[in-house]
Amino acid sequence: MIALRQLKRVPKNHQIVIEVPESIHENQMMEVILLFKETPKNSLTDKLAQLQASQHDPMFLADLQEVNDDFAHIDNGEW
């Protein structure tokens, strides 16, 4: 089995073309599955809300502390 992933945007005419590699034989059976992704909401308000929520996110704070610990020896040295 060969898996091929292509990301496409839906055009105005709602028709897409799938490029099949030359190495695939003509008349070979293939299965096409369409997965539609939701458009992320990345407005400024949403981003600010995510930043404010991160202040109380234990996993984010643990990751931040881990990175801080990794670079502590460099921060203590002279530049």
PDB file of N, CA and C in Angstrom:
ATOM      1  N   MET A   1       0.847  -1.180   0.000  1.00  0.00           N
ATOM      2  CA  MET A   1       0.000   0.000   0.000  1.00  0.00           C
ATOM      3  C   MET A   1       0.886   1.234   0.000  1.00  0.00           C
ATOM      4  N   ILE A   2       0.535   2.191  -0.797  1.00  0.00           N
ATOM      5  CA  ILE A   2       1.226   3.473  -0.860  1.00  0.00           C
ATOM      6  C   ILE A   2       0.255   4.532  -0.380  1.00  0.00           C
ATOM      7  N   ALA A   3       0.706   5.375   0.525  1.00  0.00           N
ATOM      8  CA  ALA A   3      -0.131   6.474   1.014  1.00  0.00           C
ATOM      9  C   ALA A   3       0.426   7.781   0.462  1.00  0.00           C
ATOM     10  N   LEU A   4      -0.428   8.613  -0.043  1.00  0.00           N
ATOM     11  CA  LEU A   4      -0.036   9.893  -0.605  1.00  0.00           C
ATOM     12  C   LEU A   4      -0.956  10.952  -0.023  1.00  0.00           C
ATOM     13  N   ARG A   5      -0.371  11.992   0.519  1.00  0.00           N
ATOM     14  CA  ARG A   5      -1.169  13.055   1.128  1.00  0.00           C
ATOM     15  C   ARG A   5      -0.975  14.340   0.329  1.00  0.00           C
ATOM     16  N   GLN A   6      -2.081  14.973  -0.007  1.00  0.00           N
ATOM     17  CA  GLN A   6      -2.045  16.247  -0.705  1.00  0.00           C
ATOM     18  C   GLN A   6      -3.039  17.173  -0.019  1.00  0.00           C
ATOM     19  N   LEU A   7      -2.603  18.365   0.303  1.00  0.00           N
ATOM     20  CA  LEU A   7      -3.499  19.354   0.893  1.00  0.00           C
ATOM     21  C   LEU A   7      -3.945  20.318  -0.194  1.00  0.00           C
ATOM     22  N   LYS A   8      -5.213  20.518  -0.295  1.00  0.00           N
ATOM     23  CA  LYS A   8      -5.778  21.386  -1.332  1.00  0.00           C
ATOM     24  C   LYS A   8      -6.792  22.318  -0.695  1.00  0.00           C
ATOM     25  N   ARG A   9      -6.947  23.483  -1.283  1.00  0.00           N
ATOM     26  CA  ARG A   9      -8.024  24.392  -0.890  1.00  0.00           C
ATOM     27  C   ARG A   9      -9.181  24.205  -1.865  1.00  0.00           C
ATOM     28  N   VAL A  10     -10.374  24.359  -1.374  1.00  0.00           N
ATOM     29  CA  VAL A  10     -11.551  24.192  -2.221  1.00  0.00           C
ATOM     30  C   VAL A  10     -11.675  25.431  -3.117  1.00  0.00           C
ATOM     31  N   PRO A  11     -11.617  25.241  -4.431  1.00  0.00           N
ATOM     32  CA  PRO A  11     -11.754  26.390  -5.335  1.00  0.00           C
ATOM     33  C   PRO A  11     -13.220  26.787  -5.507  1.00  0.00           C
ATOM     34  N   LYS A  12     -13.431  27.886  -6.197  1.00  0.00           N
ATOM     35  CA  LYS A  12     -14.796  28.381  -6.402  1.00  0.00           C
ATOM     36  C   LYS A  12     -15.682  27.353  -7.093  1.00  0.00           C
ATOM     37  N   ASN A  13     -15.106  26.601  -8.019  1.00  0.00           N
ATOM     38  CA  ASN A  13     -15.924  25.614  -8.748  1.00  0.00           C
ATOM     39  C   ASN A  13     -16.086  24.299  -7.976  1.00  0.00           C
ATOM     40  N   HIS A  14     -15.496  24.203  -6.790  1.00  0.00           N
ATOM     41  CA  HIS A  14     -15.592  23.029  -5.921  1.00  0.00           C
ATOM     42  C   HIS A  14     -15.124  21.743  -6.597  1.00  0.00           C
ATOM     43  N   GLN A  15     -14.132  21.844  -7.477  1.00  0.00           N
ATOM     44  CA  GLN A  15     -13.546  20.677  -8.116  1.00  0.00           C
ATOM     45  C   GLN A  15     -12.049  20.681  -7.847  1.00  0.00           C
ATOM     46  N   ILE A  16     -11.517  19.511  -7.502  1.00  0.00           N
ATOM     47  CA  ILE A  16     -10.082  19.405  -7.266  1.00  0.00           C
ATOM     48  C   ILE A  16      -9.484  18.371  -8.208  1.00  0.00           C
ATOM     49  N   VAL A  17      -8.183  18.492  -8.453  1.00  0.00           N
ATOM     50  CA  VAL A  17      -7.448  17.544  -9.271  1.00  0.00           C
ATOM     51  C   VAL A  17      -6.434  16.866  -8.363  1.00  0.00           C
ATOM     52  N   ILE A  18      -6.348  15.563  -8.461  1.00  0.00           N
ATOM     53  CA  ILE A  18      -5.400  14.802  -7.660  1.00  0.00           C
ATOM     54  C   ILE A  18      -4.245  14.385  -8.561  1.00  0.00           C
ATOM     55  N   GLU A  19      -3.020  14.760  -8.171  1.00  0.00           N
ATOM     56  CA  GLU A  19      -1.840  14.368  -8.934  1.00  0.00           C
ATOM     57  C   GLU A  19      -1.410  12.980  -8.486  1.00  0.00           C
ATOM     58  N   VAL A  20      -1.340  12.055  -9.423  1.00  0.00           N
ATOM     59  CA  VAL A  20      -0.927  10.684  -9.135  1.00  0.00           C
ATOM     60  C   VAL A  20       0.503  10.520  -9.648  1.00  0.00           C
ATOM     61  N   PRO A  21       1.414  10.015  -8.804  1.00  0.00           N
ATOM     62  CA  PRO A  21       2.807   9.852  -9.228  1.00  0.00           C
ATOM     63  C   PRO A  21       2.926   8.945 -10.461  1.00  0.00           C
ATOM     64  N   GLU A  22       3.928   9.229 -11.291  1.00  0.00           N
ATOM     65  CA  GLU A  22       4.162   8.444 -12.508  1.00  0.00           C
ATOM     66  C   GLU A  22       4.435   6.974 -12.193  1.00  0.00           C
ATOM     67  N   SER A  23       4.949   6.685 -10.994  1.00  0.00           N
ATOM     68  CA  SER A  23       5.296   5.303 -10.634  1.00  0.00           C
ATOM     69  C   SER A  23       4.069   4.413 -10.410  1.00  0.00           C
ATOM     70  N   ILE A  24       2.892   5.014 -10.322  1.00  0.00           N
ATOM     71  CA  ILE A  24       1.654   4.236 -10.147  1.00  0.00           C
ATOM     72  C   ILE A  24       1.167   3.798 -11.528  1.00  0.00           C
ATOM     73  N   HIS A  25       0.898   2.520 -11.659  1.00  0.00           N
ATOM     74  CA  HIS A  25       0.497   1.976 -12.958  1.00  0.00           C
ATOM     75  C   HIS A  25      -0.895   2.440 -13.357  1.00  0.00           C
ATOM     76  N   GLU A  26      -1.088   2.588 -14.651  1.00  0.00           N
ATOM     77  CA  GLU A  26      -2.391   2.960 -15.197  1.00  0.00           C
ATOM     78  C   GLU A  26      -3.418   1.878 -14.869  1.00  0.00           C
ATOM     79  N   ASN A  27      -4.615   2.277 -14.567  1.00  0.00           N
ATOM     80  CA  ASN A  27      -5.740   1.402 -14.209  1.00  0.00           C
ATOM     81  C   ASN A  27      -5.588   0.739 -12.851  1.00  0.00           C
ATOM     82  N   GLN A  28      -4.596   1.141 -12.090  1.00  0.00           N
ATOM     83  CA  GLN A  28      -4.455   0.588 -10.738  1.00  0.00           C
ATOM     84  C   GLN A  28      -5.585   1.136  -9.875  1.00  0.00           C
ATOM     85  N   MET A  29      -6.168   0.278  -9.044  1.00  0.00           N
ATOM     86  CA  MET A  29      -7.264   0.689  -8.175  1.00  0.00           C
ATOM     87  C   MET A  29      -6.722   1.582  -7.067  1.00  0.00           C
ATOM     88  N   MET A  30      -7.432   2.645  -6.754  1.00  0.00           N
ATOM     89  CA  MET A  30      -7.056   3.519  -5.649  1.00  0.00           C
ATOM     90  C   MET A  30      -8.307   3.971  -4.916  1.00  0.00           C
ATOM     91  N   GLU A  31      -8.127   4.284  -3.666  1.00  0.00           N
ATOM     92  CA  GLU A  31      -9.222   4.748  -2.822  1.00  0.00           C
ATOM     93  C   GLU A  31      -8.950   6.206  -2.481  1.00  0.00           C
ATOM     94  N   VAL A  32      -9.935   7.053  -2.655  1.00  0.00           N
ATOM     95  CA  VAL A  32      -9.797   8.477  -2.351  1.00  0.00           C
ATOM     96  C   VAL A  32     -10.714   8.796  -1.187  1.00  0.00           C
ATOM     97  N   ILE A  33     -10.129   9.367  -0.140  1.00  0.00           N
ATOM     98  CA  ILE A  33     -10.898   9.764   1.038  1.00  0.00           C
ATOM     99  C   ILE A  33     -10.685  11.257   1.232  1.00  0.00           C
ATOM    100  N   LEU A  34     -11.747  12.001   1.370  1.00  0.00           N
ATOM    101  CA  LEU A  34     -11.654  13.436   1.603  1.00  0.00           C
ATOM    102  C   LEU A  34     -11.866  13.721   3.083  1.00  0.00           C
ATOM    103  N   LEU A  35     -10.921  14.405   3.698  1.00  0.00           N
ATOM    104  CA  LEU A  35     -11.027  14.815   5.092  1.00  0.00           C
ATOM    105  C   LEU A  35     -11.037  16.334   5.119  1.00  0.00           C
ATOM    106  N   PHE A  36     -12.057  16.903   5.666  1.00  0.00           N
ATOM    107  CA  PHE A  36     -12.187  18.356   5.692  1.00  0.00           C
ATOM    108  C   PHE A  36     -11.770  18.888   7.049  1.00  0.00           C
ATOM    109  N   LYS A  37     -10.832  19.819   7.032  1.00  0.00           N
ATOM    110  CA  LYS A  37     -10.349  20.414   8.269  1.00  0.00           C
ATOM    111  C   LYS A  37     -11.145  21.683   8.558  1.00  0.00           C
ATOM    112  N   GLU A  38     -11.397  21.894   9.841  1.00  0.00           N
ATOM    113  CA  GLU A  38     -12.062  23.129  10.229  1.00  0.00           C
ATOM    114  C   GLU A  38     -11.069  24.267  10.136  1.00  0.00           C
ATOM    115  N   THR A  39     -11.535  25.403   9.698  1.00  0.00           N
ATOM    116  CA  THR A  39     -10.682  26.573   9.629  1.00  0.00           C
ATOM    117  C   THR A  39     -10.409  27.053  11.042  1.00  0.00           C
ATOM    118  N   PRO A  40      -9.116  27.136  11.428  1.00  0.00           N
ATOM    119  CA  PRO A  40      -8.816  27.568  12.795  1.00  0.00           C
ATOM    120  C   PRO A  40      -9.213  29.019  13.024  1.00  0.00           C
ATOM    121  N   LYS A  41      -9.654  29.265  14.236  1.00  0.00           N
ATOM    122  CA  LYS A  41     -10.016  30.629  14.612  1.00  0.00           C
ATOM    123  C   LYS A  41      -8.792  31.260  15.255  1.00  0.00           C
ATOM    124  N   ASN A  42      -8.108  32.077  14.512  1.00  0.00           N
ATOM    125  CA  ASN A  42      -6.883  32.684  15.003  1.00  0.00           C
ATOM    126  C   ASN A  42      -6.986  34.200  15.017  1.00  0.00           C
ATOM    127  N   SER A  43      -8.108  34.697  15.470  1.00  0.00           N
ATOM    128  CA  SER A  43      -8.233  36.140  15.562  1.00  0.00           C
ATOM    129  C   SER A  43      -7.360  36.643  16.716  1.00  0.00           C
ATOM    130  N   LEU A  44      -7.114  37.915  16.736  1.00  0.00           N
ATOM    131  CA  LEU A  44      -6.290  38.507  17.787  1.00  0.00           C
ATOM    132  C   LEU A  44      -6.900  38.233  19.160  1.00  0.00           C
ATOM    133  N   THR A  45      -8.211  38.306  19.267  1.00  0.00           N
ATOM    134  CA  THR A  45      -8.889  38.054  20.534  1.00  0.00           C
ATOM    135  C   THR A  45      -8.655  36.613  20.992  1.00  0.00           C
ATOM    136  N   ASP A  46      -8.748  35.655  20.049  1.00  0.00           N
ATOM    137  CA  ASP A  46      -8.519  34.249  20.388  1.00  0.00           C
ATOM    138  C   ASP A  46      -7.077  34.021  20.835  1.00  0.00           C
ATOM    139  N   LYS A  47      -6.131  34.636  20.141  1.00  0.00           N
ATOM    140  CA  LYS A  47      -4.725  34.470  20.496  1.00  0.00           C
ATOM    141  C   LYS A  47      -4.431  35.043  21.882  1.00  0.00           C
ATOM    142  N   LEU A  48      -5.002  36.203  22.177  1.00  0.00           N
ATOM    143  CA  LEU A  48      -4.801  36.792  23.496  1.00  0.00           C
ATOM    144  C   LEU A  48      -5.412  35.919  24.594  1.00  0.00           C
ATOM    145  N   ALA A  49      -6.568  35.351  24.320  1.00  0.00           N
ATOM    146  CA  ALA A  49      -7.215  34.466  25.297  1.00  0.00           C
ATOM    147  C   ALA A  49      -6.356  33.224  25.541  1.00  0.00           C
ATOM    148  N   GLN A  50      -5.752  32.676  24.482  1.00  0.00           N
ATOM    149  CA  GLN A  50      -4.885  31.515  24.633  1.00  0.00           C
ATOM    150  C   GLN A  50      -3.644  31.867  25.448  1.00  0.00           C
ATOM    151  N   LEU A  51      -3.073  33.034  25.200  1.00  0.00           N
ATOM    152  CA  LEU A  51      -1.906  33.468  25.970  1.00  0.00           C
ATOM    153  C   LEU A  51      -2.246  33.639  27.448  1.00  0.00           C
ATOM    154  N   GLN A  52      -3.399  34.219  27.730  1.00  0.00           N
ATOM    155  CA  GLN A  52      -3.808  34.407  29.117  1.00  0.00           C
ATOM    156  C   GLN A  52      -4.069  33.061  29.790  1.00  0.00           C
ATOM    157  N   ALA A  53      -4.652  32.123  29.062  1.00  0.00           N
ATOM    158  CA  ALA A  53      -4.924  30.796  29.628  1.00  0.00           C
ATOM    159  C   ALA A  53      -3.635  30.030  29.892  1.00  0.00           C
ATOM    160  N   SER A  54      -2.600  30.287  29.086  1.00  0.00           N
ATOM    161  CA  SER A  54      -1.338  29.559  29.261  1.00  0.00           C
ATOM    162  C   SER A  54      -0.668  29.858  30.602  1.00  0.00           C
ATOM    163  N   GLN A  55      -0.994  30.983  31.209  1.00  0.00           N
ATOM    164  CA  GLN A  55      -0.410  31.342  32.506  1.00  0.00           C
ATOM    165  C   GLN A  55      -0.802  30.349  33.597  1.00  0.00           C
ATOM    166  N   HIS A  56      -1.879  29.606  33.373  1.00  0.00           N
ATOM    167  CA  HIS A  56      -2.393  28.673  34.375  1.00  0.00           C
ATOM    168  C   HIS A  56      -2.360  27.229  33.889  1.00  0.00           C
ATOM    169  N   ASP A  57      -1.740  26.996  32.730  1.00  0.00           N
ATOM    170  CA  ASP A  57      -1.677  25.655  32.153  1.00  0.00           C
ATOM    171  C   ASP A  57      -0.471  24.917  32.725  1.00  0.00           C
ATOM    172  N   PRO A  58      -0.695  23.866  33.544  1.00  0.00           N
ATOM    173  CA  PRO A  58       0.420  23.181  34.194  1.00  0.00           C
ATOM    174  C   PRO A  58       1.419  22.570  33.206  1.00  0.00           C
ATOM    175  N   MET A  59       0.935  22.038  32.088  1.00  0.00           N
ATOM    176  CA  MET A  59       1.838  21.427  31.119  1.00  0.00           C
ATOM    177  C   MET A  59       2.721  22.490  30.455  1.00  0.00           C
ATOM    178  N   PHE A  60       2.138  23.620  30.096  1.00  0.00           N
ATOM    179  CA  PHE A  60       2.904  24.707  29.500  1.00  0.00           C
ATOM    180  C   PHE A  60       3.934  25.225  30.489  1.00  0.00           C
ATOM    181  N   LEU A  61       3.523  25.424  31.740  1.00  0.00           N
ATOM    182  CA  LEU A  61       4.452  25.935  32.754  1.00  0.00           C
ATOM    183  C   LEU A  61       5.588  24.944  33.017  1.00  0.00           C
ATOM    184  N   ALA A  62       5.285  23.645  32.990  1.00  0.00           N
ATOM    185  CA  ALA A  62       6.328  22.630  33.179  1.00  0.00           C
ATOM    186  C   ALA A  62       7.316  22.651  32.012  1.00  0.00           C
ATOM    187  N   ASP A  63       6.799  22.785  30.790  1.00  0.00           N
ATOM    188  CA  ASP A  63       7.675  22.875  29.622  1.00  0.00           C
ATOM    189  C   ASP A  63       8.552  24.116  29.684  1.00  0.00           C
ATOM    190  N   LEU A  64       7.970  25.216  30.085  1.00  0.00           N
ATOM    191  CA  LEU A  64       8.711  26.469  30.204  1.00  0.00           C
ATOM    192  C   LEU A  64       9.829  26.329  31.244  1.00  0.00           C
ATOM    193  N   GLN A  65       9.528  25.692  32.360  1.00  0.00           N
ATOM    194  CA  GLN A  65      10.535  25.488  33.409  1.00  0.00           C
ATOM    195  C   GLN A  65      11.653  24.566  32.911  1.00  0.00           C
ATOM    196  N   GLU A  66      11.279  23.537  32.153  1.00  0.00           N
ATOM    197  CA  GLU A  66      12.276  22.610  31.620  1.00  0.00           C
ATOM    198  C   GLU A  66      13.243  23.317  30.667  1.00  0.00           C
ATOM    199  N   VAL A  67      12.716  24.154  29.796  1.00  0.00           N
ATOM    200  CA  VAL A  67      13.574  24.919  28.885  1.00  0.00           C
ATOM    201  C   VAL A  67      14.461  25.871  29.677  1.00  0.00           C
ATOM    202  N   ASN A  68      13.885  26.520  30.680  1.00  0.00           N
ATOM    203  CA  ASN A  68      14.649  27.432  31.532  1.00  0.00           C
ATOM    204  C   ASN A  68      15.795  26.681  32.226  1.00  0.00           C
ATOM    205  N   ASP A  69      15.514  25.484  32.726  1.00  0.00           N
ATOM    206  CA  ASP A  69      16.538  24.675  33.387  1.00  0.00           C
ATOM    207  C   ASP A  69      17.636  24.254  32.406  1.00  0.00           C
ATOM    208  N   ASP A  70      17.240  23.923  31.171  1.00  0.00           N
ATOM    209  CA  ASP A  70      18.211  23.499  30.162  1.00  0.00           C
ATOM    210  C   ASP A  70      19.231  24.593  29.849  1.00  0.00           C
ATOM    211  N   PHE A  71      18.807  25.842  29.908  1.00  0.00           N
ATOM    212  CA  PHE A  71      19.684  26.950  29.547  1.00  0.00           C
ATOM    213  C   PHE A  71      20.234  27.698  30.755  1.00  0.00           C
ATOM    214  N   ALA A  72      19.982  27.207  31.947  1.00  0.00           N
ATOM    215  CA  ALA A  72      20.425  27.892  33.164  1.00  0.00           C
ATOM    216  C   ALA A  72      21.944  28.024  33.203  1.00  0.00           C
ATOM    217  N   HIS A  73      22.669  26.980  32.801  1.00  0.00           N
ATOM    218  CA  HIS A  73      24.132  27.043  32.854  1.00  0.00           C
ATOM    219  C   HIS A  73      24.687  28.073  31.877  1.00  0.00           C
ATOM    220  N   ILE A  74      24.003  28.294  30.758  1.00  0.00           N
ATOM    221  CA  ILE A  74      24.446  29.311  29.797  1.00  0.00           C
ATOM    222  C   ILE A  74      24.137  30.703  30.339  1.00  0.00           C
ATOM    223  N   ASP A  75      22.964  30.851  30.956  1.00  0.00           N
ATOM    224  CA  ASP A  75      22.582  32.159  31.493  1.00  0.00           C
ATOM    225  C   ASP A  75      23.514  32.606  32.607  1.00  0.00           C
ATOM    226  N   ASN A  76      24.079  31.659  33.359  1.00  0.00           N
ATOM    227  CA  ASN A  76      24.960  31.998  34.468  1.00  0.00           C
ATOM    228  C   ASN A  76      26.380  32.338  33.990  1.00  0.00           C
ATOM    229  N   GLY A  77      26.723  31.985  32.790  1.00  0.00           N
ATOM    230  CA  GLY A  77      28.062  32.236  32.256  1.00  0.00           C
ATOM    231  C   GLY A  77      28.200  33.651  31.728  1.00  0.00           C
ATOM    232  N   GLU A  78      29.423  33.995  31.415  1.00  0.00           N
ATOM    233  CA  GLU A  78      29.680  35.322  30.848  1.00  0.00           C
ATOM    234  C   GLU A  78      29.535  35.258  29.352  1.00  0.00           C
ATOM    235  N   TRP A  79      29.102  36.329  28.783  1.00  0.00           N
ATOM    236  CA  TRP A  79      28.956  36.409  27.336  1.00  0.00           C
ATOM    237  C   TRP A  79      30.234  36.882  26.795  1.00  0.00           C
TER     238      TRP A  79
END
